[in-house]
């Protein structure tokens, strides 16, 4: 299964917050709608993340994937897990790219 990453790659807050494809638009709407920075959506090969990938319940009903690194050691996201990257284009309060079309 592929996961998608949106957010800050250089200063993550303890883990990388990932989303499944059907979660991306809501993640973008809730956290990035008013950002002034360029945003990129990265496709990540979940199989390569090993035991560093944890699915956590975040609001009582929705489970989101987080990458903490092997044995929760938090290491940077390995570049070889990224299979595709694309710049997001904002339009009318939504974001688009080939992943989302």
Coordinates of N, CA and C in Angstrom, one line a residue:
X1 N 0.8 -1.2 0.0 CA 0.0 0.0 0.0 C 0.9 1.2 0.0
X2 N 0.5 2.2 -0.8 CA 1.2 3.5 -0.8 C 0.5 4.5 0.2
X3 N 1.3 5.3 0.8 CA 0.8 6.4 1.7 C 1.3 7.7 1.1
X4 N 0.7 8.8 1.5 CA 1.1 10.1 1.0 C 1.5 11.0 2.2
X5 N 2.5 11.8 2.0 CA 3.0 12.7 3.0 C 2.8 14.1 2.5
X6 N 2.3 14.9 3.4 CA 2.2 16.3 3.2 C 2.8 17.0 4.4
X7 N 3.6 18.0 4.3 CA 4.1 18.7 5.4 C 5.5 19.0 5.4
X8 N 6.1 19.3 6.5 CA 7.4 19.8 6.7 C 8.4 18.6 6.8
X9 N 9.3 18.5 5.8 CA 10.2 17.4 5.8 C 11.5 17.7 6.6
X10 N 11.8 19.0 6.8 CA 13.0 19.4 7.4 C 12.9 19.5 8.9
X11 N 11.7 19.7 9.5 CA 11.6 19.9 10.9 C 10.3 19.2 11.4
X12 N 10.2 17.9 11.3 CA 9.0 17.2 11.7 C 8.9 17.2 13.2
X13 N 7.6 17.2 13.7 CA 7.4 17.2 15.2 C 7.4 15.8 15.8
X14 N 8.6 15.1 15.8 CA 8.7 13.8 16.5 C 8.3 12.6 15.6
X15 N 7.6 12.8 14.5 CA 7.3 11.8 13.6 C 6.8 12.4 12.3
X16 N 6.7 11.6 11.3 CA 6.2 12.1 10.0 C 4.7 11.6 10.0
X17 N 3.8 12.6 9.8 CA 2.4 12.4 9.7 C 2.1 12.0 8.2
X18 N 1.6 10.8 8.0 CA 1.2 10.4 6.7 C -0.3 10.3 6.6
X19 N -0.8 10.1 5.4 CA -2.2 9.9 5.1 C -2.4 8.8 4.1
X20 N -3.5 8.1 4.2 CA -3.9 7.2 3.1 C -4.6 8.2 2.0
X21 N -4.6 7.7 0.8 CA -5.1 8.5 -0.3 C -6.5 9.2 0.0
X22 N -7.4 8.4 0.6 CA -8.7 9.0 0.9 C -8.7 10.0 2.1
X23 N -7.6 10.1 2.7 CA -7.5 11.1 3.8 C -6.8 12.4 3.4
X24 N -6.2 12.4 2.3 CA -5.3 13.6 1.9 C -6.1 14.9 1.8
X25 N -7.2 14.9 1.1 CA -7.9 16.2 0.9 C -8.3 16.8 2.3
X26 N -8.8 15.9 3.2 CA -9.2 16.4 4.5 C -8.0 16.9 5.3
X27 N -6.9 16.2 5.2 CA -5.6 16.7 5.9 C -5.2 18.0 5.3
X28 N -5.3 18.2 4.0 CA -4.9 19.4 3.4 C -5.8 20.6 3.8
X29 N -7.1 20.3 3.8 CA -8.1 21.3 4.2 C -8.0 21.7 5.7
X30 N -7.7 20.7 6.6 CA -7.6 21.0 8.0 C -6.3 21.7 8.4
X31 N -5.2 21.4 7.7 CA -3.9 21.9 8.2 C -3.1 22.8 7.3
X32 N -3.5 22.8 6.0 CA -2.7 23.5 5.0 C -3.4 24.5 4.1
X33 N -4.7 24.7 4.4 CA -5.5 25.5 3.5 C -4.9 27.0 3.3
X34 N -4.4 27.5 4.4 CA -4.0 28.9 4.4 C -2.5 29.1 4.3
X35 N -1.8 28.0 4.0 CA -0.3 28.1 3.9 C 0.2 28.9 2.7
X36 N 1.2 29.6 3.0 CA 1.8 30.5 1.9 C 3.0 29.8 1.2
X37 N 3.4 28.7 1.7 CA 4.6 27.9 1.2 C 4.1 27.0 0.1
X38 N 5.0 26.6 -0.8 CA 4.7 25.6 -1.8 C 4.6 24.3 -1.0
X39 N 3.6 23.5 -1.5 CA 3.4 22.2 -0.9 C 3.6 21.1 -1.9
X40 N 4.2 20.0 -1.5 CA 4.4 18.8 -2.3 C 3.8 17.6 -1.7
X41 N 3.2 16.8 -2.5 CA 2.7 15.5 -2.0 C 3.7 14.4 -2.4
X42 N 4.1 13.6 -1.4 CA 5.0 12.6 -1.7 C 4.3 11.2 -1.5
X43 N 4.5 10.4 -2.5 CA 4.0 9.0 -2.4 C 5.1 8.1 -1.8
X44 N 4.7 7.4 -0.7 CA 5.7 6.6 0.1 C 5.3 5.2 0.0
X45 N 6.3 4.3 -0.2 CA 6.1 2.9 -0.2 C 6.0 2.4 1.2
X46 N 4.8 2.1 1.7 CA 4.6 1.7 3.1 C 5.4 0.5 3.5
X47 N 5.5 -0.5 2.6 CA 6.2 -1.7 2.9 C 7.7 -1.5 3.3
X48 N 8.3 -0.4 2.8 CA 9.7 -0.1 3.1 C 9.8 0.5 4.5
X49 N 8.8 0.9 5.2 CA 8.9 1.6 6.4 C 9.0 0.7 7.6
X50 N 8.7 -0.6 7.4 CA 8.9 -1.6 8.5 C 8.1 -1.3 9.8
X51 N 8.7 -1.6 10.9 CA 8.0 -1.4 12.2 C 8.0 0.0 12.6
X52 N 8.6 0.9 11.9 CA 8.5 2.3 12.2 C 7.2 3.0 11.8
X53 N 6.4 2.2 11.1 CA 5.1 2.7 10.7 C 4.0 2.3 11.7
X54 N 3.4 3.2 12.3 CA 2.3 2.9 13.3 C 1.0 3.6 12.9
X55 N -0.1 2.9 12.9 CA -1.4 3.5 12.7 C -2.0 3.8 14.0
X56 N -2.4 5.1 14.2 CA -2.9 5.6 15.5 C -4.2 6.2 15.3
X57 N -5.1 6.0 16.2 CA -6.4 6.6 16.3 C -6.2 8.0 16.7
X58 N -6.7 9.0 15.9 CA -6.5 10.4 16.2 C -7.7 11.1 16.7
X59 N -8.9 10.7 16.4 CA -10.1 11.4 16.8 C -11.2 10.5 17.3
X60 N -10.8 9.3 17.7 CA -11.8 8.4 18.2 C -12.4 7.5 17.1
X61 N -12.2 7.9 15.9 CA -12.8 7.0 14.8 C -11.8 6.8 13.6
X62 N -10.9 7.8 13.4 CA -10.0 7.7 12.2 C -8.6 7.4 12.6
X63 N -8.1 6.4 11.9 CA -6.7 6.0 12.1 C -5.8 6.5 11.0
X64 N -4.7 7.2 11.5 CA -3.7 7.7 10.5 C -2.4 7.1 10.7
X65 N -1.7 6.9 9.6 CA -0.3 6.3 9.7 C 0.7 7.4 10.1
X66 N 1.6 7.0 11.0 CA 2.7 7.9 11.4 C 4.0 7.1 11.3
X67 N 5.1 7.8 10.9 CA 6.4 7.1 10.8 C 7.3 7.6 11.9
X68 N 7.7 6.7 12.8 CA 8.6 7.1 13.9 C 10.0 6.6 13.7
X69 N 10.2 5.7 12.7 CA 11.5 5.1 12.6 C 11.5 3.7 13.2
X70 N 12.5 2.9 12.9 CA 12.6 1.6 13.5 C 12.6 1.6 15.1
X71 N 11.7 0.8 15.6 CA 11.6 0.7 17.1 C 11.3 2.0 17.8
X72 N 10.6 2.9 17.0 CA 10.2 4.2 17.5 C 11.5 5.1 17.9
X73 N 12.5 4.9 17.2 CA 13.8 5.6 17.4 C 13.8 7.0 16.8
X74 N 12.8 7.3 16.0 CA 12.7 8.5 15.1 C 14.1 8.7 14.4
X75 N 14.0 8.3 13.2 CA 15.1 8.6 12.2 C 14.5 9.4 11.1
X76 N 15.2 10.1 10.3 CA 14.7 10.8 9.1 C 14.0 9.8 8.2
X77 N 13.0 10.2 7.5 CA 12.4 9.4 6.5 C 13.4 9.0 5.4
X78 N 13.6 7.7 5.2 CA 14.6 7.3 4.1 C 14.1 7.8 2.7
X79 N 15.0 8.3 2.0 CA 14.6 8.8 0.6 C 14.2 7.7 -0.3
X80 N 14.7 6.5 -0.1 CA 14.4 5.4 -1.0 C 12.9 4.9 -0.8
X81 N 12.2 5.4 0.2 CA 10.8 5.0 0.3 C 9.9 5.9 -0.5
X82 N 10.4 7.0 -1.0 CA 9.6 8.0 -1.8 C 9.6 7.5 -3.2
X83 N 8.4 7.2 -3.7 CA 8.2 6.6 -5.1 C 7.8 7.7 -6.1
X84 N 7.3 8.8 -5.6 CA 6.8 9.9 -6.5 C 6.6 11.1 -5.7
X85 N 6.8 12.3 -6.3 CA 6.6 13.6 -5.6 C 6.0 14.5 -6.7
X86 N 5.0 15.3 -6.2 CA 4.4 16.3 -7.1 C 4.0 17.5 -6.3
X87 N 4.1 18.7 -6.9 CA 3.7 19.9 -6.3 C 2.2 20.0 -6.3
X88 N 1.6 20.4 -5.2 CA 0.2 20.6 -5.1 C -0.2 22.0 -5.6
X89 N -1.3 22.1 -6.3 CA -1.8 23.3 -6.8 C -3.1 23.7 -6.1
X90 N -3.2 24.8 -5.4 CA -4.4 25.2 -4.7 C -5.4 25.9 -5.7
X91 N -6.6 25.6 -5.6 CA -7.7 26.2 -6.5 C -9.0 26.1 -5.8
X92 N -9.7 27.2 -5.6 CA -11.0 27.3 -5.0 C -11.1 26.5 -3.7
X93 N -10.1 26.7 -2.8 CA -10.1 26.0 -1.5 C -9.8 24.6 -1.5
X94 N -9.4 24.0 -2.6 CA -9.0 22.6 -2.6 C -7.6 22.5 -3.3
X95 N -7.0 21.3 -3.2 CA -5.7 21.1 -3.8 C -5.8 20.1 -4.9
X96 N -5.0 20.2 -5.9 CA -5.0 19.2 -6.9 C -3.6 18.8 -7.4
X97 N -3.5 17.6 -7.8 CA -2.3 17.1 -8.5 C -2.7 15.7 -9.1
X98 N -1.8 15.0 -9.8 CA -2.2 13.8 -10.4 C -2.6 12.7 -9.4
X99 N -2.1 12.7 -8.2 CA -2.5 11.8 -7.2 C -3.9 11.9 -6.8
X100 N -4.4 13.1 -6.9 CA -5.8 13.4 -6.3 C -6.8 13.5 -7.4
X101 N -6.4 13.4 -8.7 CA -7.4 13.5 -9.8 C -8.0 12.2 -10.1

